[in-house]
Amino acid sequence: YVKRTPDMNVLPSTWAFKIKRFPDGSVKKFKAHFCARGDRQKEGLDFFETWAPVMQCSSIQIVMVLTAKLGLHSVQCDITAAFIHGRVPPDEKIYAHQPRGFKRGNGTEVLCLRRTLYGLPQSLRYFYKYFTGHLVKRGLTPSNFDPCLFLSSSLIVIIYVDDILIYGRNENEIDDFIAQMKTEDVAL
């Protein structure tokens, strides 16, 4: 929480609620995301770069051929609350109104974000940096041809937005990799 000043570009915020259901219509889980109105950001003030790499279709095609030819196992994972993992650099200040239901102070305090939120244009880029840093720490090497393709001696990992595909020679290697990532607070 910081005191609001006239020079701040304070973004409106909102809660987004969703009910996930099983195919039969019964409730699987309730989801809530705290979101910021990134469309109200001003370039050069509260965001600078918004690009993020996109995987190449040819990478998926080649890996699918390798999977069939070598008999690899594969797992698809979705990162839980992916964009809140991204860290906002100290030189980039993003301010958002307090969420509905949370009021601190006399209403003049706003949130200075340390992590990205859904709705911010730079969220994907910072999540990509966060997640690929963990992949490199785990011994995977980024491809020279596709920034979303990572390789090790026993695994192939492809990242796209907040989903990843993991390919390995056996399921145990994949399970071990997922367990290692979970110990580093990456919820797969």
PDB file of C-alpha atoms in Angstrom:
ATOM      1  CA  TYR A   1       0.000   0.000   0.000  1.00  0.00           C
ATOM      2  CA  VAL A   2       1.250   3.478  -0.873  1.00  0.00           C
ATOM      3  CA  LYS A   3      -0.287   6.926  -0.540  1.00  0.00           C
ATOM      4  CA  ARG A   4      -1.800   8.120  -3.808  1.00  0.00           C
ATOM      5  CA  THR A   5      -0.178  11.146  -5.431  1.00  0.00           C
ATOM      6  CA  PRO A   6      -1.471  13.209  -8.395  1.00  0.00           C
ATOM      7  CA  ASP A   7       1.273  11.978 -10.766  1.00  0.00           C
ATOM      8  CA  MET A   8       0.297   8.281 -10.417  1.00  0.00           C
ATOM      9  CA  ASN A   9      -1.598   6.462 -13.155  1.00  0.00           C
ATOM     10  CA  VAL A  10      -3.794   4.302 -10.931  1.00  0.00           C
ATOM     11  CA  LEU A  11      -5.444   1.439 -12.794  1.00  0.00           C
ATOM     12  CA  PRO A  12      -9.001   0.356 -12.068  1.00  0.00           C
ATOM     13  CA  SER A  13      -9.168  -3.191 -10.729  1.00  0.00           C
ATOM     14  CA  THR A  14     -11.823  -5.854 -10.618  1.00  0.00           C
ATOM     15  CA  TRP A  15     -12.468  -9.399  -9.534  1.00  0.00           C
ATOM     16  CA  ALA A  16     -13.167 -11.995 -12.243  1.00  0.00           C
ATOM     17  CA  PHE A  17     -15.085 -15.055 -11.038  1.00  0.00           C
ATOM     18  CA  LYS A  18     -15.593 -18.287 -12.935  1.00  0.00           C
ATOM     19  CA  ILE A  19     -17.108 -21.676 -12.176  1.00  0.00           C
ATOM     20  CA  LYS A  20     -15.289 -24.608 -13.792  1.00  0.00           C
ATOM     21  CA  ARG A  21     -17.528 -27.593 -14.439  1.00  0.00           C
ATOM     22  CA  PHE A  22     -17.132 -31.276 -15.213  1.00  0.00           C
ATOM     23  CA  PRO A  23     -18.612 -32.527 -18.525  1.00  0.00           C
ATOM     24  CA  ASP A  24     -21.758 -33.622 -16.672  1.00  0.00           C
ATOM     25  CA  GLY A  25     -22.314 -30.032 -15.473  1.00  0.00           C
ATOM     26  CA  SER A  26     -21.389 -30.554 -11.819  1.00  0.00           C
ATOM     27  CA  VAL A  27     -19.096 -27.975 -10.217  1.00  0.00           C
ATOM     28  CA  LYS A  28     -15.383 -28.790 -10.418  1.00  0.00           C
ATOM     29  CA  LYS A  29     -14.024 -25.639  -8.760  1.00  0.00           C
ATOM     30  CA  PHE A  30     -14.605 -21.955  -8.187  1.00  0.00           C
ATOM     31  CA  LYS A  31     -11.956 -19.577  -9.552  1.00  0.00           C
ATOM     32  CA  ALA A  32     -11.268 -15.927  -8.778  1.00  0.00           C
ATOM     33  CA  HIS A  33      -8.688 -13.639 -10.347  1.00  0.00           C
ATOM     34  CA  PHE A  34      -7.844 -10.138  -9.273  1.00  0.00           C
ATOM     35  CA  CYS A  35      -7.386  -8.222 -12.520  1.00  0.00           C
ATOM     36  CA  ALA A  36      -6.125  -4.777 -13.465  1.00  0.00           C
ATOM     37  CA  ARG A  37      -7.290  -2.679 -16.399  1.00  0.00           C
ATOM     38  CA  GLY A  38      -4.079  -2.829 -18.420  1.00  0.00           C
ATOM     39  CA  ASP A  39      -5.731  -0.969 -21.281  1.00  0.00           C
ATOM     40  CA  ARG A  40      -5.449   2.144 -19.099  1.00  0.00           C
ATOM     41  CA  GLN A  41      -1.666   1.923 -18.804  1.00  0.00           C
ATOM     42  CA  LYS A  42       0.499   4.585 -20.432  1.00  0.00           C
ATOM     43  CA  GLU A  43       3.560   3.561 -22.414  1.00  0.00           C
ATOM     44  CA  GLY A  44       6.749   4.961 -20.912  1.00  0.00           C
ATOM     45  CA  LEU A  45       5.038   5.588 -17.570  1.00  0.00           C
ATOM     46  CA  ASP A  46       3.866   2.228 -16.219  1.00  0.00           C
ATOM     47  CA  PHE A  47       4.913  -0.122 -19.014  1.00  0.00           C
ATOM     48  CA  PHE A  48       7.819  -0.209 -21.418  1.00  0.00           C
ATOM     49  CA  GLU A  49       7.934  -3.521 -23.263  1.00  0.00           C
ATOM     50  CA  THR A  50       5.040  -5.910 -23.738  1.00  0.00           C
ATOM     51  CA  TRP A  51       6.366  -8.489 -26.195  1.00  0.00           C
ATOM     52  CA  ALA A  52       6.683 -12.148 -25.344  1.00  0.00           C
ATOM     53  CA  PRO A  53       7.993 -14.946 -27.546  1.00  0.00           C
ATOM     54  CA  VAL A  54       5.551 -17.222 -29.338  1.00  0.00           C
ATOM     55  CA  MET A  55       6.343 -20.843 -30.095  1.00  0.00           C
ATOM     56  CA  GLN A  56       6.797 -21.840 -33.699  1.00  0.00           C
ATOM     57  CA  CYS A  57       4.359 -24.327 -35.198  1.00  0.00           C
ATOM     58  CA  SER A  58       7.277 -26.157 -36.800  1.00  0.00           C
ATOM     59  CA  SER A  59       8.690 -26.894 -33.308  1.00  0.00           C
ATOM     60  CA  ILE A  60       5.464 -28.661 -32.302  1.00  0.00           C
ATOM     61  CA  GLN A  61       5.420 -30.582 -35.578  1.00  0.00           C
ATOM     62  CA  ILE A  62       9.020 -31.750 -35.200  1.00  0.00           C
ATOM     63  CA  VAL A  63       8.514 -32.765 -31.565  1.00  0.00           C
ATOM     64  CA  MET A  64       5.337 -34.688 -32.493  1.00  0.00           C
ATOM     65  CA  VAL A  65       7.278 -36.594 -35.168  1.00  0.00           C
ATOM     66  CA  LEU A  66      10.054 -37.349 -32.646  1.00  0.00           C
ATOM     67  CA  THR A  67       7.454 -38.489 -30.125  1.00  0.00           C
ATOM     68  CA  ALA A  68       5.965 -40.957 -32.595  1.00  0.00           C
ATOM     69  CA  LYS A  69       9.344 -42.150 -33.898  1.00  0.00           C
ATOM     70  CA  LEU A  70      11.099 -42.513 -30.520  1.00  0.00           C
ATOM     71  CA  GLY A  71       8.061 -43.536 -28.451  1.00  0.00           C
ATOM     72  CA  LEU A  72       8.326 -40.567 -26.098  1.00  0.00           C
ATOM     73  CA  HIS A  73       5.803 -39.920 -23.341  1.00  0.00           C
ATOM     74  CA  SER A  74       4.136 -36.535 -23.067  1.00  0.00           C
ATOM     75  CA  VAL A  75       2.291 -34.496 -20.465  1.00  0.00           C
ATOM     76  CA  GLN A  76       0.473 -31.189 -20.842  1.00  0.00           C
ATOM     77  CA  CYS A  77       0.450 -28.904 -17.792  1.00  0.00           C
ATOM     78  CA  ASP A  78      -1.284 -25.634 -17.050  1.00  0.00           C
ATOM     79  CA  ILE A  79       0.476 -23.240 -14.691  1.00  0.00           C
ATOM     80  CA  THR A  80      -1.806 -22.300 -11.804  1.00  0.00           C
ATOM     81  CA  ALA A  81      -2.324 -18.512 -11.550  1.00  0.00           C
ATOM     82  CA  ALA A  82       0.513 -18.050 -14.017  1.00  0.00           C
ATOM     83  CA  PHE A  83       0.670 -14.304 -14.352  1.00  0.00           C
ATOM     84  CA  ILE A  84       0.995 -13.564 -10.642  1.00  0.00           C
ATOM     85  CA  HIS A  85       4.369 -15.354 -10.744  1.00  0.00           C
ATOM     86  CA  GLY A  86       5.852 -12.577 -12.901  1.00  0.00           C
ATOM     87  CA  ARG A  87       7.835  -9.993 -10.967  1.00  0.00           C
ATOM     88  CA  VAL A  88       7.572  -6.275 -11.751  1.00  0.00           C
ATOM     89  CA  PRO A  89      11.085  -4.765 -11.988  1.00  0.00           C
ATOM     90  CA  PRO A  90      11.874  -2.105  -9.360  1.00  0.00           C
ATOM     91  CA  ASP A  91      12.202   0.625 -12.019  1.00  0.00           C
ATOM     92  CA  GLU A  92       8.665  -0.024 -13.319  1.00  0.00           C
ATOM     93  CA  LYS A  93       5.879   1.268 -11.087  1.00  0.00           C
ATOM     94  CA  ILE A  94       2.343  -0.047 -11.578  1.00  0.00           C
ATOM     95  CA  TYR A  95      -0.425   1.208  -9.326  1.00  0.00           C
ATOM     96  CA  ALA A  96      -3.911  -0.260  -8.958  1.00  0.00           C
ATOM     97  CA  HIS A  97      -6.950   0.630  -6.898  1.00  0.00           C
ATOM     98  CA  GLN A  98      -7.617  -1.562  -3.892  1.00  0.00           C
ATOM     99  CA  PRO A  99      -9.878  -4.483  -4.760  1.00  0.00           C
ATOM    100  CA  ARG A 100     -13.512  -4.359  -3.792  1.00  0.00           C
ATOM    101  CA  GLY A 101     -13.884  -5.721  -0.293  1.00  0.00           C
ATOM    102  CA  PHE A 102     -10.408  -4.560   0.797  1.00  0.00           C
ATOM    103  CA  LYS A 103     -10.148  -1.069   2.182  1.00  0.00           C
ATOM    104  CA  ARG A 104      -7.100   0.182   3.969  1.00  0.00           C
ATOM    105  CA  GLY A 105      -6.648   3.701   5.219  1.00  0.00           C
ATOM    106  CA  ASN A 106      -9.086   6.458   4.372  1.00  0.00           C
ATOM    107  CA  GLY A 107      -9.292   5.554   0.689  1.00  0.00           C
ATOM    108  CA  THR A 108      -6.202   7.476  -0.389  1.00  0.00           C
ATOM    109  CA  GLU A 109      -3.986   4.390  -0.444  1.00  0.00           C
ATOM    110  CA  VAL A 110      -3.426   2.362  -3.624  1.00  0.00           C
ATOM    111  CA  LEU A 111      -1.534  -0.818  -4.407  1.00  0.00           C
ATOM    112  CA  CYS A 112       2.003  -0.626  -5.807  1.00  0.00           C
ATOM    113  CA  LEU A 113       2.297  -3.961  -7.601  1.00  0.00           C
ATOM    114  CA  ARG A 114       5.359  -6.147  -7.058  1.00  0.00           C
ATOM    115  CA  ARG A 115       3.933  -8.921  -9.236  1.00  0.00           C
ATOM    116  CA  THR A 116       1.958  -8.787 -12.423  1.00  0.00           C
ATOM    117  CA  LEU A 117      -1.769  -9.340 -12.629  1.00  0.00           C
ATOM    118  CA  TYR A 118      -4.107 -10.639 -15.261  1.00  0.00           C
ATOM    119  CA  GLY A 119      -5.000  -7.819 -17.637  1.00  0.00           C
ATOM    120  CA  LEU A 120      -1.598  -6.129 -17.758  1.00  0.00           C
ATOM    121  CA  PRO A 121       0.058  -6.189 -21.196  1.00  0.00           C
ATOM    122  CA  GLN A 122       3.485  -7.011 -19.737  1.00  0.00           C
ATOM    123  CA  SER A 123       2.249  -9.950 -17.603  1.00  0.00           C
ATOM    124  CA  LEU A 124       3.005 -12.594 -20.228  1.00  0.00           C
ATOM    125  CA  ARG A 125       6.527 -11.296 -20.786  1.00  0.00           C
ATOM    126  CA  TYR A 126       7.391 -11.282 -17.084  1.00  0.00           C
ATOM    127  CA  PHE A 127       5.850 -14.708 -16.561  1.00  0.00           C
ATOM    128  CA  TYR A 128       7.913 -16.040 -19.490  1.00  0.00           C
ATOM    129  CA  LYS A 129      11.108 -14.636 -17.906  1.00  0.00           C
ATOM    130  CA  TYR A 130      10.186 -16.116 -14.524  1.00  0.00           C
ATOM    131  CA  PHE A 131       9.332 -19.579 -15.836  1.00  0.00           C
ATOM    132  CA  THR A 132      12.201 -19.919 -18.304  1.00  0.00           C
ATOM    133  CA  GLY A 133      14.589 -18.937 -15.528  1.00  0.00           C
ATOM    134  CA  HIS A 134      13.387 -22.000 -13.605  1.00  0.00           C
ATOM    135  CA  LEU A 135      13.777 -24.203 -16.696  1.00  0.00           C
ATOM    136  CA  VAL A 136      17.388 -23.078 -17.159  1.00  0.00           C
ATOM    137  CA  LYS A 137      18.046 -23.636 -13.441  1.00  0.00           C
ATOM    138  CA  ARG A 138      16.779 -27.225 -13.907  1.00  0.00           C
ATOM    139  CA  GLY A 139      19.382 -27.811 -16.643  1.00  0.00           C
ATOM    140  CA  LEU A 140      17.273 -27.234 -19.744  1.00  0.00           C
ATOM    141  CA  THR A 141      18.815 -25.264 -22.602  1.00  0.00           C
ATOM    142  CA  PRO A 142      16.802 -22.876 -24.774  1.00  0.00           C
ATOM    143  CA  SER A 143      16.784 -23.648 -28.480  1.00  0.00           C
ATOM    144  CA  ASN A 144      18.697 -21.319 -30.778  1.00  0.00           C
ATOM    145  CA  PHE A 145      15.761 -21.391 -33.203  1.00  0.00           C
ATOM    146  CA  ASP A 146      12.684 -21.230 -30.977  1.00  0.00           C
ATOM    147  CA  PRO A 147      12.736 -19.322 -27.654  1.00  0.00           C
ATOM    148  CA  CYS A 148       9.819 -21.426 -26.367  1.00  0.00           C
ATOM    149  CA  LEU A 149      11.599 -24.774 -26.858  1.00  0.00           C
ATOM    150  CA  PHE A 150      13.882 -26.094 -24.106  1.00  0.00           C
ATOM    151  CA  LEU A 151      15.987 -29.253 -24.208  1.00  0.00           C
ATOM    152  CA  SER A 152      17.956 -31.441 -21.829  1.00  0.00           C
ATOM    153  CA  SER A 153      19.509 -34.861 -22.258  1.00  0.00           C
ATOM    154  CA  SER A 154      16.233 -36.517 -21.289  1.00  0.00           C
ATOM    155  CA  LEU A 155      13.433 -33.914 -21.669  1.00  0.00           C
ATOM    156  CA  ILE A 156      11.890 -31.597 -24.221  1.00  0.00           C
ATOM    157  CA  VAL A 157       9.776 -28.738 -22.835  1.00  0.00           C
ATOM    158  CA  ILE A 158       7.659 -26.375 -24.908  1.00  0.00           C
ATOM    159  CA  ILE A 159       6.070 -23.340 -23.273  1.00  0.00           C
ATOM    160  CA  TYR A 160       3.151 -21.442 -24.760  1.00  0.00           C
ATOM    161  CA  VAL A 161       1.447 -18.693 -22.774  1.00  0.00           C
ATOM    162  CA  ASP A 162       0.730 -20.417 -19.418  1.00  0.00           C
ATOM    163  CA  ASP A 163       0.756 -24.015 -20.663  1.00  0.00           C
ATOM    164  CA  ILE A 164       3.677 -26.344 -21.117  1.00  0.00           C
ATOM    165  CA  LEU A 165       4.217 -29.593 -22.962  1.00  0.00           C
ATOM    166  CA  ILE A 166       6.770 -31.967 -21.470  1.00  0.00           C
ATOM    167  CA  TYR A 167       8.204 -34.891 -23.459  1.00  0.00           C
ATOM    168  CA  GLY A 168      10.470 -37.576 -22.033  1.00  0.00           C
ATOM    169  CA  ARG A 169      11.654 -41.143 -22.521  1.00  0.00           C
ATOM    170  CA  ASN A 170       9.569 -42.351 -19.602  1.00  0.00           C
ATOM    171  CA  GLU A 171       6.891 -41.051 -17.272  1.00  0.00           C
ATOM    172  CA  ASN A 172       9.185 -41.146 -14.218  1.00  0.00           C
ATOM    173  CA  GLU A 173      11.513 -38.518 -15.717  1.00  0.00           C
ATOM    174  CA  ILE A 174       8.543 -36.268 -16.420  1.00  0.00           C
ATOM    175  CA  ASP A 175       7.083 -36.823 -12.925  1.00  0.00           C
ATOM    176  CA  ASP A 176      10.474 -36.023 -11.338  1.00  0.00           C
ATOM    177  CA  PHE A 177      10.735 -32.810 -13.358  1.00  0.00           C
ATOM    178  CA  ILE A 178       7.229 -31.730 -12.304  1.00  0.00           C
ATOM    179  CA  ALA A 179       8.007 -32.520  -8.651  1.00  0.00           C
ATOM    180  CA  GLN A 180      11.211 -30.461  -8.853  1.00  0.00           C
ATOM    181  CA  MET A 181       9.342 -27.510 -10.359  1.00  0.00           C
ATOM    182  CA  LYS A 182       6.733 -27.690  -7.580  1.00  0.00           C
ATOM    183  CA  THR A 183       9.473 -27.408  -4.933  1.00  0.00           C
ATOM    184  CA  GLU A 184      10.372 -24.060  -6.516  1.00  0.00           C
ATOM    185  CA  ASP A 185       6.829 -22.674  -6.143  1.00  0.00           C
ATOM    186  CA  VAL A 186       5.873 -23.303  -9.767  1.00  0.00           C
ATOM    187  CA  ALA A 187       2.397 -24.793  -9.492  1.00  0.00           C
ATOM    188  CA  LEU A 188       1.860 -27.256 -12.362  1.00  0.00           C
TER     189      LEU A 188
END
